[in-house]
Amino acid sequence: MIWSLKETLSREEIQEIQLKRLKKTVKHVYKNVPHYHKLMKERGIKPDSIRSLKDLQHLPLTTKEDLRQNYPFGLFAVPKDKIVRYHASSGTTGNPTVVGYTKKDLKVWAECIARLVTMGGVNKYDTAHISFGYGLFTGAFGLHQGLEKVGAGVVPMSSGNTKKQIKIMKDFEATALIGTPSYALHLAEVAQEMGLDPAHDLNLRVGLFGGEGSTEAMRAKLNEAFGIFATENYGMSELIGPGVAGECQALRGMHINEDHFIAEIIDPVTEEVLPEGETGELVITPISKQALPLLRYRTKDITRLDFSPCSCGRTTARMAKIEGRTDDMLIISGVNVFPSQIEEVLLGIDGIGSNYLIKVTKKGYLDKIEIDVEVVDHNLLDSVTKLDALYKEIAAKLHTILGIHPAIHLVEPKSLKRSEGKAQRVLDLRNEK
Ligand code: DLL
């Protein structure tokens, strides 16, 4: 099922809406956000300089640093009495990034989510268990409103209290699980510890996962563990929260809600816009926001776009799975390594679990990468020969893909820390004294 006709417009129709809304957004920020007014004036751009979608590239880019420097409300384009909701993302350093919504922004948000949950197969007959944390994080509240909009019965479970989550999921007969993929796998693991087979003893049929990267190998594990059809969705607080894009059941990339967001791909170093189909940094301009309408926001997420219509009937552009972030690429003695490449290799090997921890340290001038991997097959644990073979298999596969030789530590089952939200897979200790 397709939620909105807006998802099936011709390219010309989509572009017409985008141009109209872009012009309105540029006028809005020029008038109401001193930061953009100043930058546009410096570049000699006025709102009526925007005549076609190509003119987008003359507008200034926005970064998380701009939001931090204008903390908390400096980039808001409406007075505080128009704001009806705040969220924030914590980040690792400095001030959080604060985002605000007007009543209309919340309506648009619910509409964007209604589309992506419908794409993922959820409808009014579903009971949707939300295991994202409720709070300043946008994940839970965002999905919540859109799921209610399609008429699903929402269980606002939040994160943590894992055993109780499983009891509630079972007793309420949840059919859709909503959360981060890493926490969902932890839920499956705990359900098994409780003597349940999540694929048979729970009623789940679909899973909508997002908020962090996941590989195809992880999707396969989720599908198998719960007996579900898993799709993923993408978003970020600064742009709206979840709701920027989501996968349909054809699994050919995540459909972008293009009547609300214009996507570009840039070269992260030169900041040049790249031709269609090339891989680079995703830059998004929200074009229907009132409270926080950012221009050309640099997501730091690496992906590519496909504008061809999808077999599901939708015509909106699709973004490929996020390959990594411009800031999570590890450069190990000159070799570029993305944590997602390591995950893809590890999850394809039998006998080890889906939790791992990458540690990067420095020894003298040399970078050293170590990976803790959980052995989950108990048959392997008692045999040195089998463990040695497993070690060699992991080392060889990682070397083939990455071109480096990480130190591998095989650790006891369930000894690595589980996360209740977004998993932390990388500890980069190179700058620690
Ligand atoms: O994570 C919004 C969200 C919540 C999206 C729930 C989907 C579901 P932030 O906390 O601001 O917002 O984090 C945004 O998370 O730039 C990506 O690096 C990462 N991310 C989100 N979804 C995906 C995904 C929410 N499907 C940051 N694949 C983004 C890969 C993702 N990374």
GROMACS .gro file of C-alpha atoms and ligand atoms in nm:
model
  465
    1MET     CA    1   0.000   0.000   0.000
    2ILE     CA    2   0.113   0.357  -0.070
    3TRP     CA    3   0.014   0.616   0.192
    4SER     CA    4   0.018   0.931  -0.018
    5LEU     CA    5  -0.015   1.022  -0.384
    6LYS     CA    6   0.278   1.257  -0.324
    7GLU     CA    7   0.497   0.946  -0.336
    8THR     CA    8   0.399   0.870  -0.695
    9LEU     CA    9   0.434   1.205  -0.873
   10SER     CA   10   0.627   1.247  -1.196
   11ARG     CA   11   0.977   1.394  -1.165
   12GLU     CA   12   0.851   1.725  -1.310
   13GLU     CA   13   0.570   1.739  -1.053
   14ILE     CA   14   0.808   1.663  -0.765
   15GLN     CA   15   1.051   1.928  -0.885
   16GLU     CA   16   0.774   2.184  -0.919
   17ILE     CA   17   0.674   2.134  -0.555
   18GLN     CA   18   1.038   2.138  -0.446
   19LEU     CA   19   1.111   2.468  -0.621
   20LYS     CA   20   0.802   2.635  -0.480
   21ARG     CA   21   0.882   2.523  -0.126
   22LEU     CA   22   1.253   2.598  -0.157
   23LYS     CA   23   1.175   2.957  -0.256
   24LYS     CA   24   0.943   2.992   0.043
   25THR     CA   25   1.202   2.843   0.280
   26VAL     CA   26   1.480   3.070   0.156
   27LYS     CA   27   1.254   3.375   0.204
   28HIS     CA   28   1.168   3.253   0.554
   29VAL     CA   29   1.530   3.209   0.669
   30TYR     CA   30   1.648   3.531   0.501
   31LYS     CA   31   1.386   3.723   0.693
   32ASN     CA   32   1.397   3.539   1.026
   33VAL     CA   33   1.738   3.379   1.085
   34PRO     CA   34   2.025   3.631   1.124
   35HIS     CA   35   2.286   3.357   1.061
   36TYR     CA   36   2.147   3.288   0.710
   37HIS     CA   37   2.070   3.652   0.637
   38LYS     CA   38   2.436   3.737   0.697
   39LEU     CA   39   2.574   3.443   0.494
   40MET     CA   40   2.341   3.512   0.200
   41LYS     CA   41   2.424   3.882   0.201
   42GLU     CA   42   2.798   3.801   0.197
   43ARG     CA   43   2.739   3.584  -0.111
   44GLY     CA   44   2.518   3.840  -0.280
   45ILE     CA   45   2.218   3.606  -0.275
   46LYS     CA   46   1.864   3.732  -0.220
   47PRO     CA   47   1.554   3.515  -0.190
   48ASP     CA   48   1.455   3.598  -0.548
   49SER     CA   49   1.796   3.475  -0.673
   50ILE     CA   50   1.647   3.125  -0.644
   51ARG     CA   51   1.493   3.066  -0.987
   52SER     CA   52   1.555   2.696  -1.039
   53LEU     CA   53   1.653   2.394  -0.831
   54LYS     CA   54   2.007   2.430  -0.969
   55ASP     CA   55   2.038   2.754  -0.770
   56LEU     CA   56   2.031   2.546  -0.453
   57GLN     CA   57   2.404   2.488  -0.488
   58HIS     CA   58   2.474   2.860  -0.442
   59LEU     CA   59   2.319   2.856  -0.098
   60PRO     CA   60   2.546   2.813   0.206
   61LEU     CA   61   2.596   2.470   0.361
   62THR     CA   62   2.503   2.422   0.727
   63THR     CA   63   2.692   2.203   0.976
   64LYS     CA   64   2.634   2.072   1.326
   65GLU     CA   65   2.894   2.327   1.437
   66ASP     CA   66   2.662   2.609   1.318
   67LEU     CA   67   2.388   2.470   1.541
   68ARG     CA   68   2.630   2.439   1.834
   69GLN     CA   69   2.751   2.796   1.790
   70ASN     CA   70   2.393   2.919   1.788
   71TYR     CA   71   2.297   2.707   2.090
   72PRO     CA   72   2.022   2.670   2.193
   73PHE     CA   73   1.772   2.855   1.971
   74GLY     CA   74   1.980   3.082   1.746
   75LEU     CA   75   1.880   2.912   1.419
   76PHE     CA   76   1.509   2.897   1.502
   77ALA     CA   77   1.302   3.090   1.249
   78VAL     CA   78   0.993   3.143   1.465
   79PRO     CA   79   0.943   3.297   1.810
   80LYS     CA   80   0.929   3.061   2.108
   81ASP     CA   81   0.554   3.096   2.147
   82LYS     CA   82   0.512   2.909   1.817
   83ILE     CA   83   0.720   2.612   1.938
   84VAL     CA   84   0.517   2.323   2.075
   85ARG     CA   85   0.791   2.058   2.109
   86TYR     CA   86   1.165   2.040   2.169
   87HIS     CA   87   1.404   1.753   2.114
   88ALA     CA   88   1.782   1.736   2.127
   89SER     CA   89   2.061   1.507   2.022
   90SER     CA   90   2.342   1.457   2.265
   91GLY     CA   91   2.647   1.411   2.046
   92THR     CA   92   2.980   1.333   2.202
   93THR     CA   93   3.121   1.678   2.266
   94GLY     CA   94   2.997   2.020   2.370
   95ASN     CA   95   2.642   2.145   2.371
   96PRO     CA   96   2.358   1.925   2.253
   97THR     CA   97   2.188   2.012   1.925
   98VAL     CA   98   1.846   2.152   2.005
   99VAL     CA   99   1.558   2.121   1.761
  100GLY     CA  100   1.207   2.268   1.780
  101TYR     CA  101   0.873   2.206   1.608
  102THR     CA  102   0.565   2.419   1.546
  103LYS     CA  103   0.220   2.259   1.532
  104LYS     CA  104   0.250   2.238   1.155
  105ASP     CA  105   0.599   2.083   1.179
  106LEU     CA  106   0.454   1.806   1.397
  107LYS     CA  107   0.184   1.741   1.137
  108VAL     CA  108   0.442   1.713   0.859
  109TRP     CA  109   0.651   1.483   1.078
  110ALA     CA  110   0.357   1.249   1.141
  111GLU     CA  111   0.280   1.246   0.767
  112CYS     CA  112   0.641   1.156   0.678
  113ILE     CA  113   0.639   0.872   0.930
  114ALA     CA  114   0.295   0.747   0.819
  115ARG     CA  115   0.442   0.702   0.471
  116LEU     CA  116   0.746   0.507   0.584
  117VAL     CA  117   0.566   0.278   0.826
  118THR     CA  118   0.318   0.199   0.547
  119MET     CA  119   0.614   0.123   0.317
  120GLY     CA  120   0.750  -0.113   0.582
  121GLY     CA  121   0.418  -0.300   0.588
  122VAL     CA  122   0.252  -0.161   0.902
  123ASN     CA  123  -0.123  -0.086   0.898
  124LYS     CA  124  -0.409  -0.024   1.137
  125TYR     CA  125  -0.435  -0.390   1.230
  126ASP     CA  126  -0.084  -0.387   1.376
  127THR     CA  127   0.025  -0.350   1.736
  128ALA     CA  128   0.350  -0.155   1.726
  129HIS     CA  129   0.600  -0.199   2.008
  130ILE     CA  130   0.832   0.103   2.024
  131SER     CA  131   1.162   0.027   2.194
  132PHE     CA  132   1.333   0.356   2.110
  133GLY     CA  133   1.391   0.573   2.417
  134TYR     CA  134   1.121   0.832   2.484
  135GLY     CA  135   1.277   1.163   2.581
  136LEU     CA  136   1.487   1.423   2.408
  137PHE     CA  137   1.584   1.166   2.139
  138THR     CA  138   1.355   1.203   1.836
  139GLY     CA  139   1.325   0.829   1.761
  140ALA     CA  140   1.035   0.723   1.981
  141PHE     CA  141   0.810   1.029   1.961
  142GLY     CA  142   0.868   1.057   1.587
  143LEU     CA  143   0.766   0.701   1.504
  144HIS     CA  144   0.487   0.715   1.762
  145GLN     CA  145   0.289   0.994   1.593
  146GLY     CA  146   0.308   0.843   1.246
  147LEU     CA  147   0.213   0.495   1.367
  148GLU     CA  148  -0.093   0.641   1.540
  149LYS     CA  149  -0.174   0.829   1.221
  150VAL     CA  150  -0.198   0.504   1.023
  151GLY     CA  151  -0.412   0.363   1.302
  152ALA     CA  152  -0.169   0.108   1.450
  153GLY     CA  153  -0.200   0.035   1.822
  154VAL     CA  154   0.112   0.189   1.969
  155VAL     CA  155   0.285   0.043   2.274
  156PRO     CA  156   0.519   0.321   2.399
  157MET     CA  157   0.757   0.082   2.574
  158SER     CA  158   1.073   0.296   2.549
  159SER     CA  159   1.417   0.137   2.588
  160GLY     CA  160   1.567  -0.068   2.870
  161ASN     CA  161   1.408  -0.316   3.109
  162THR     CA  162   1.463  -0.581   2.846
  163LYS     CA  163   1.290  -0.879   3.012
  164LYS     CA  164   0.978  -0.671   3.071
  165GLN     CA  165   0.987  -0.561   2.706
  166ILE     CA  166   0.965  -0.923   2.600
  167LYS     CA  167   0.679  -1.002   2.838
  168ILE     CA  168   0.484  -0.699   2.714
  169MET     CA  169   0.557  -0.781   2.349
  170LYS     CA  170   0.429  -1.133   2.405
  171ASP     CA  171   0.125  -1.047   2.619
  172PHE     CA  172   0.015  -0.754   2.398
  173GLU     CA  173   0.073  -0.966   2.086
  174ALA     CA  174   0.288  -0.702   1.920
  175THR     CA  175   0.312  -0.753   1.545
  176ALA     CA  176   0.561  -0.474   1.465
  177LEU     CA  177   0.887  -0.402   1.643
  178ILE     CA  178   1.031  -0.050   1.618
  179GLY     CA  179   1.381   0.031   1.743
  180THR     CA  180   1.750   0.027   1.671
  181PRO     CA  181   1.871  -0.292   1.502
  182SER     CA  182   2.133  -0.354   1.771
  183TYR     CA  183   1.881  -0.335   2.055
  184ALA     CA  184   1.639  -0.555   1.862
  185LEU     CA  185   1.904  -0.825   1.838
  186HIS     CA  186   1.963  -0.793   2.210
  187LEU     CA  187   1.589  -0.839   2.267
  188ALA     CA  188   1.605  -1.162   2.066
  189GLU     CA  189   1.901  -1.281   2.270
  190VAL     CA  190   1.728  -1.211   2.603
  191ALA     CA  191   1.404  -1.374   2.481
  192GLN     CA  192   1.606  -1.689   2.410
  193GLU     CA  193   1.760  -1.674   2.758
  194MET     CA  194   1.404  -1.661   2.893
  195GLY     CA  195   1.335  -1.990   2.715
  196LEU     CA  196   1.140  -1.836   2.426
  197ASP     CA  197   1.187  -1.876   2.057
  198PRO     CA  198   1.116  -1.519   1.938
  199ALA     CA  199   1.031  -1.641   1.588
  200HIS     CA  200   0.750  -1.863   1.719
  201ASP     CA  201   0.655  -1.750   2.067
  202LEU     CA  202   0.609  -1.384   1.972
  203ASN     CA  203   0.363  -1.252   1.711
  204LEU     CA  204   0.599  -1.016   1.533
  205ARG     CA  205   0.569  -1.003   1.154
  206VAL     CA  206   0.752  -0.681   1.063
  207GLY     CA  207   1.036  -0.475   1.206
  208LEU     CA  208   1.114  -0.110   1.134
  209PHE     CA  209   1.470  -0.033   1.230
  210GLY     CA  210   1.676   0.282   1.218
  211GLY     CA  211   1.875   0.539   1.409
  212GLU     CA  212   2.203   0.361   1.336
  213GLY     CA  213   2.367   0.175   1.054
  214SER     CA  214   2.309  -0.192   0.991
  215THR     CA  215   2.432  -0.430   0.729
  216GLU     CA  216   2.244  -0.683   0.515
  217ALA     CA  217   2.394  -0.952   0.737
  218MET     CA  218   2.231  -0.788   1.037
  219ARG     CA  219   1.897  -0.767   0.858
  220ALA     CA  220   1.920  -1.141   0.786
  221LYS     CA  221   1.986  -1.210   1.155
  222LEU     CA  222   1.688  -0.997   1.259
  223ASN     CA  223   1.458  -1.163   1.007
  224GLU     CA  224   1.563  -1.507   1.119
  225ALA     CA  225   1.558  -1.442   1.493
  226PHE     CA  226   1.210  -1.289   1.500
  227GLY     CA  227   1.057  -1.440   1.185
  228ILE     CA  228   0.993  -1.089   1.051
  229PHE     CA  229   1.032  -0.879   0.740
  230ALA     CA  230   1.274  -0.604   0.843
  231THR     CA  231   1.300  -0.266   0.673
  232GLU     CA  232   1.510   0.029   0.775
  233ASN     CA  233   1.447   0.398   0.788
  234TYR     CA  234   1.668   0.702   0.810
  235GLY     CA  235   1.658   1.045   0.961
  236MET     CA  236   1.830   1.284   1.193
  237SER     CA  237   1.722   1.526   1.463
  238GLU     CA  238   1.838   1.838   1.283
  239LEU     CA  239   1.627   1.755   0.976
  240ILE     CA  240   1.310   1.635   1.156
  241GLY     CA  241   1.409   1.311   1.336
  242PRO     CA  242   1.314   0.979   1.177
  243GLY     CA  243   1.099   1.035   0.868
  244VAL     CA  244   1.345   1.158   0.606
  245ALA     CA  245   1.347   0.825   0.422
  246GLY     CA  246   1.238   0.464   0.452
  247GLU     CA  247   1.260   0.134   0.270
  248CYS     CA  248   0.966  -0.021   0.093
  249GLN     CA  249   0.924  -0.396   0.068
  250ALA     CA  250   1.113  -0.409  -0.261
  251LEU     CA  251   1.425  -0.328  -0.055
  252ARG     CA  252   1.580  -0.114  -0.326
  253GLY     CA  253   1.699   0.171  -0.105
  254MET     CA  254   1.522   0.419   0.121
  255HIS     CA  255   1.258   0.640  -0.041
  256ILE     CA  256   1.315   1.003   0.046
  257ASN     CA  257   1.009   1.216   0.126
  258GLU     CA  258   1.108   1.448  -0.155
  259ASP     CA  259   0.820   1.690  -0.122
  260HIS     CA  260   0.964   1.778   0.221
  261PHE     CA  261   1.339   1.724   0.173
  262ILE     CA  262   1.573   1.799  -0.117
  263ALA     CA  263   1.870   1.563  -0.127
  264GLU     CA  264   2.210   1.633  -0.280
  265ILE     CA  265   2.535   1.436  -0.273
  266ILE     CA  266   2.855   1.635  -0.234
  267ASP     CA  267   3.222   1.558  -0.231
  268PRO     CA  268   3.297   1.597   0.141
  269VAL     CA  269   3.634   1.759   0.072
  270THR     CA  270   3.566   1.997  -0.219
  271GLU     CA  271   3.196   2.045  -0.130
  272GLU     CA  272   3.113   2.015  -0.504
  273VAL     CA  273   2.775   1.863  -0.591
  274LEU     CA  274   2.834   1.517  -0.744
  275PRO     CA  275   2.649   1.375  -1.046
  276GLU     CA  276   2.355   1.139  -0.994
  277GLY     CA  277   2.454   0.792  -0.876
  278GLU     CA  278   2.792   0.888  -0.730
  279THR     CA  279   2.876   0.816  -0.370
  280GLY     CA  280   2.947   1.102  -0.132
  281GLU     CA  281   2.811   1.297   0.163
  282LEU     CA  282   2.436   1.339   0.185
  283VAL     CA  283   2.321   1.700   0.212
  284ILE     CA  284   1.956   1.766   0.289
  285THR     CA  285   1.747   2.082   0.271
  286PRO     CA  286   1.415   2.052   0.454
  287ILE     CA  287   1.164   2.259   0.253
  288SER     CA  288   0.850   2.262   0.461
  289LYS     CA  289   0.976   2.334   0.810
  290GLN     CA  290   0.871   2.640   1.003
  291ALA     CA  291   1.070   2.623   1.329
  292LEU     CA  292   1.413   2.506   1.214
  293PRO     CA  293   1.447   2.530   0.837
  294LEU     CA  294   1.814   2.455   0.776
  295LEU     CA  295   1.972   2.516   0.438
  296ARG     CA  296   2.180   2.236   0.284
  297TYR     CA  297   2.252   2.047   0.604
  298ARG     CA  298   2.567   1.834   0.591
  299THR     CA  299   2.464   1.499   0.739
  300LYS     CA  300   2.818   1.348   0.726
  301ASP     CA  301   2.644   1.026   0.616
  302ILE     CA  302   2.785   0.858   0.307
  303THR     CA  303   2.546   0.725   0.046
  304ARG     CA  304   2.428   0.763  -0.315
  305LEU     CA  305   2.096   0.847  -0.479
  306ASP     CA  306   1.887   0.667  -0.737
  307PHE     CA  307   1.612   0.869  -0.906
  308SER     CA  308   1.464   0.588  -1.114
  309PRO     CA  309   1.107   0.479  -1.024
  310CYS     CA  310   1.083   0.177  -0.795
  311SER     CA  311   0.896  -0.147  -0.864
  312CYS     CA  312   0.670  -0.064  -0.565
  313GLY     CA  313   0.510   0.218  -0.766
  314ARG     CA  314   0.678   0.503  -0.579
  315THR     CA  315   0.871   0.757  -0.780
  316THR     CA  316   1.059   0.927  -0.498
  317ALA     CA  317   1.439   0.917  -0.506
  318ARG     CA  318   1.599   0.636  -0.308
  319MET     CA  319   1.911   0.662  -0.097
  320ALA     CA  320   2.132   0.357  -0.061
  321LYS     CA  321   2.219   0.211   0.279
  322ILE     CA  322   2.450   0.445   0.468
  323GLU     CA  323   2.805   0.321   0.405
  324GLY     CA  324   2.947   0.507   0.701
  325ARG     CA  325   2.996   0.862   0.820
  326THR     CA  326   3.265   1.099   0.704
  327ASP     CA  327   3.370   1.115   1.068
  328ASP     CA  328   3.362   0.742   1.148
  329MET     CA  329   3.605   0.639   0.878
  330LEU     CA  330   3.910   0.506   1.056
  331ILE     CA  331   4.241   0.568   0.890
  332ILE     CA  332   4.461   0.286   1.007
  333SER     CA  333   4.819   0.345   0.900
  334GLY     CA  334   4.689   0.516   0.588
  335VAL     CA  335   4.424   0.257   0.501
  336ASN     CA  336   4.062   0.373   0.506
  337VAL     CA  337   3.843   0.143   0.711
  338PHE     CA  338   3.470   0.176   0.774
  339PRO     CA  339   3.324  -0.007   1.075
  340SER     CA  340   3.039  -0.125   0.847
  341GLN     CA  341   3.292  -0.323   0.639
  342ILE     CA  342   3.410  -0.502   0.951
  343GLU     CA  343   3.050  -0.576   1.053
  344GLU     CA  344   2.967  -0.721   0.712
  345VAL     CA  345   3.261  -0.962   0.739
  346LEU     CA  346   3.196  -1.065   1.100
  347LEU     CA  347   2.826  -1.127   1.058
  348GLY     CA  348   2.894  -1.353   0.762
  349ILE     CA  349   3.096  -1.596   0.974
  350ASP     CA  350   2.928  -1.884   1.156
  351GLY     CA  351   2.984  -1.934   1.527
  352ILE     CA  352   3.028  -1.572   1.626
  353GLY     CA  353   2.770  -1.326   1.754
  354SER     CA  354   2.650  -0.994   1.622
  355ASN     CA  355   2.821  -0.793   1.895
  356TYR     CA  356   3.176  -0.677   1.846
  357LEU     CA  357   3.400  -0.395   1.964
  358ILE     CA  358   3.665  -0.222   1.755
  359LYS     CA  359   3.947  -0.059   1.954
  360VAL     CA  360   4.199   0.166   1.786
  361THR     CA  361   4.516   0.263   1.971
  362LYS     CA  362   4.854   0.406   1.882
  363LYS     CA  363   5.183   0.236   1.950
  364GLY     CA  364   5.459   0.484   1.880
  365TYR     CA  365   5.369   0.616   1.536
  366LEU     CA  366   5.175   0.308   1.436
  367ASP     CA  367   4.798   0.270   1.454
  368LYS     CA  368   4.682  -0.055   1.603
  369ILE     CA  369   4.335  -0.199   1.553
  370GLU     CA  370   4.193  -0.468   1.776
  371ILE     CA  371   3.855  -0.635   1.746
  372ASP     CA  372   3.679  -0.820   2.026
  373VAL     CA  373   3.449  -1.083   1.882
  374GLU     CA  374   3.206  -1.298   2.081
  375VAL     CA  375   3.212  -1.670   2.018
  376VAL     CA  376   2.852  -1.789   2.053
  377ASP     CA  377   2.878  -2.148   1.935
  378HIS     CA  378   2.944  -2.344   2.255
  379ASN     CA  379   3.088  -2.638   2.055
  380LEU     CA  380   3.379  -2.417   1.958
  381LEU     CA  381   3.459  -2.297   2.308
  382ASP     CA  382   3.603  -2.627   2.431
  383SER     CA  383   3.830  -2.693   2.135
  384VAL     CA  384   4.154  -2.507   2.084
  385THR     CA  385   4.181  -2.641   1.730
  386LYS     CA  386   3.836  -2.517   1.636
  387LEU     CA  387   3.898  -2.179   1.797
  388ASP     CA  388   4.225  -2.149   1.609
  389ALA     CA  389   4.048  -2.227   1.280
  390LEU     CA  390   3.782  -1.966   1.360
  391TYR     CA  391   4.049  -1.710   1.442
  392LYS     CA  392   4.227  -1.778   1.112
  393GLU     CA  393   3.902  -1.754   0.915
  394ILE     CA  394   3.817  -1.415   1.068
  395ALA     CA  395   4.171  -1.283   1.017
  396ALA     CA  396   4.183  -1.395   0.652
  397LYS     CA  397   3.841  -1.253   0.562
  398LEU     CA  398   3.913  -0.918   0.728
  399HIS     CA  399   4.247  -0.898   0.550
  400THR     CA  400   4.086  -0.967   0.213
  401ILE     CA  401   3.828  -0.691   0.260
  402LEU     CA  402   4.028  -0.432   0.452
  403GLY     CA  403   4.386  -0.496   0.351
  404ILE     CA  404   4.504  -0.479   0.710
  405HIS     CA  405   4.568  -0.728   0.989
  406PRO     CA  406   4.362  -0.637   1.295
  407ALA     CA  407   4.439  -0.814   1.623
  408ILE     CA  408   4.140  -1.036   1.698
  409HIS     CA  409   4.033  -1.135   2.046
  410LEU     CA  410   3.779  -1.414   2.072
  411VAL     CA  411   3.580  -1.346   2.386
  412GLU     CA  412   3.319  -1.534   2.591
  413PRO     CA  413   2.955  -1.531   2.484
  414LYS     CA  414   2.762  -1.225   2.611
  415SER     CA  415   3.072  -1.064   2.758
  416LEU     CA  416   3.053  -0.745   2.547
  417LYS     CA  417   2.835  -0.460   2.667
  418ARG     CA  418   2.487  -0.441   2.508
  419SER     CA  419   2.334  -0.104   2.427
  420GLU     CA  420   1.973  -0.009   2.486
  421GLY     CA  421   1.977   0.245   2.203
  422LYS     CA  422   2.245   0.310   1.946
  423ALA     CA  423   2.532   0.065   1.978
  424GLN     CA  424   2.884   0.194   2.030
  425ARG     CA  425   3.103  -0.030   1.817
  426VAL     CA  426   3.421   0.177   1.797
  427LEU     CA  427   3.656   0.302   2.067
  428ASP     CA  428   3.917   0.526   1.911
  429LEU     CA  429   4.175   0.576   2.184
  430ARG     CA  430   4.449   0.726   1.966
  431ASN     CA  431   4.424   1.070   2.119
  432GLU     CA  432   4.399   0.947   2.478
  433LYS     CA  433   4.707   0.992   2.692
  434DLL     O1  434   1.875   0.876   1.488
  434DLL     C1  435   1.676   0.978   1.399
  434DLL     C2  436   1.617   0.843   1.380
  434DLL     C3  437   1.557   0.779   1.485
  434DLL     C4  438   1.617   0.784   1.255
  434DLL     C5  439   1.500   0.654   1.466
  434DLL     C6  440   1.558   0.661   1.233
  434DLL     C7  441   1.498   0.597   1.340
  434DLL     P1  442   2.000   1.140   1.548
  434DLL     O2  443   2.005   1.087   1.686
  434DLL     O3  444   2.014   1.285   1.527
  434DLL     O4  445   1.862   1.103   1.481
  434DLL     O5  446   2.111   1.063   1.465
  434DLL     C8  447   2.122   1.083   1.326
  434DLL     O6  448   2.198   0.855   1.299
  434DLL     O7  449   2.314   1.110   1.079
  434DLL     C9  450   2.306   0.866   1.090
  434DLL     O8  451   2.445   0.872   1.109
  434DLL    C10  452   2.244   0.773   1.193
  434DLL     N1  453   2.131   0.701   1.133
  434DLL    C11  454   2.000   0.722   1.148
  434DLL     N2  455   1.930   0.631   1.075
  434DLL    C12  456   2.020   0.554   1.011
  434DLL    C13  457   2.014   0.444   0.920
  434DLL    C14  458   1.813   0.976   1.461
  434DLL     N3  459   1.899   0.390   0.880
  434DLL    C15  460   2.229   0.992   1.272
  434DLL     N4  461   2.131   0.394   0.875
  434DLL    C16  462   2.239   0.999   1.122
  434DLL    C17  463   2.249   0.444   0.913
  434DLL    C18  464   2.149   0.600   1.048
  434DLL     N5  465   2.262   0.546   0.998
   0.00000   0.00000   0.00000
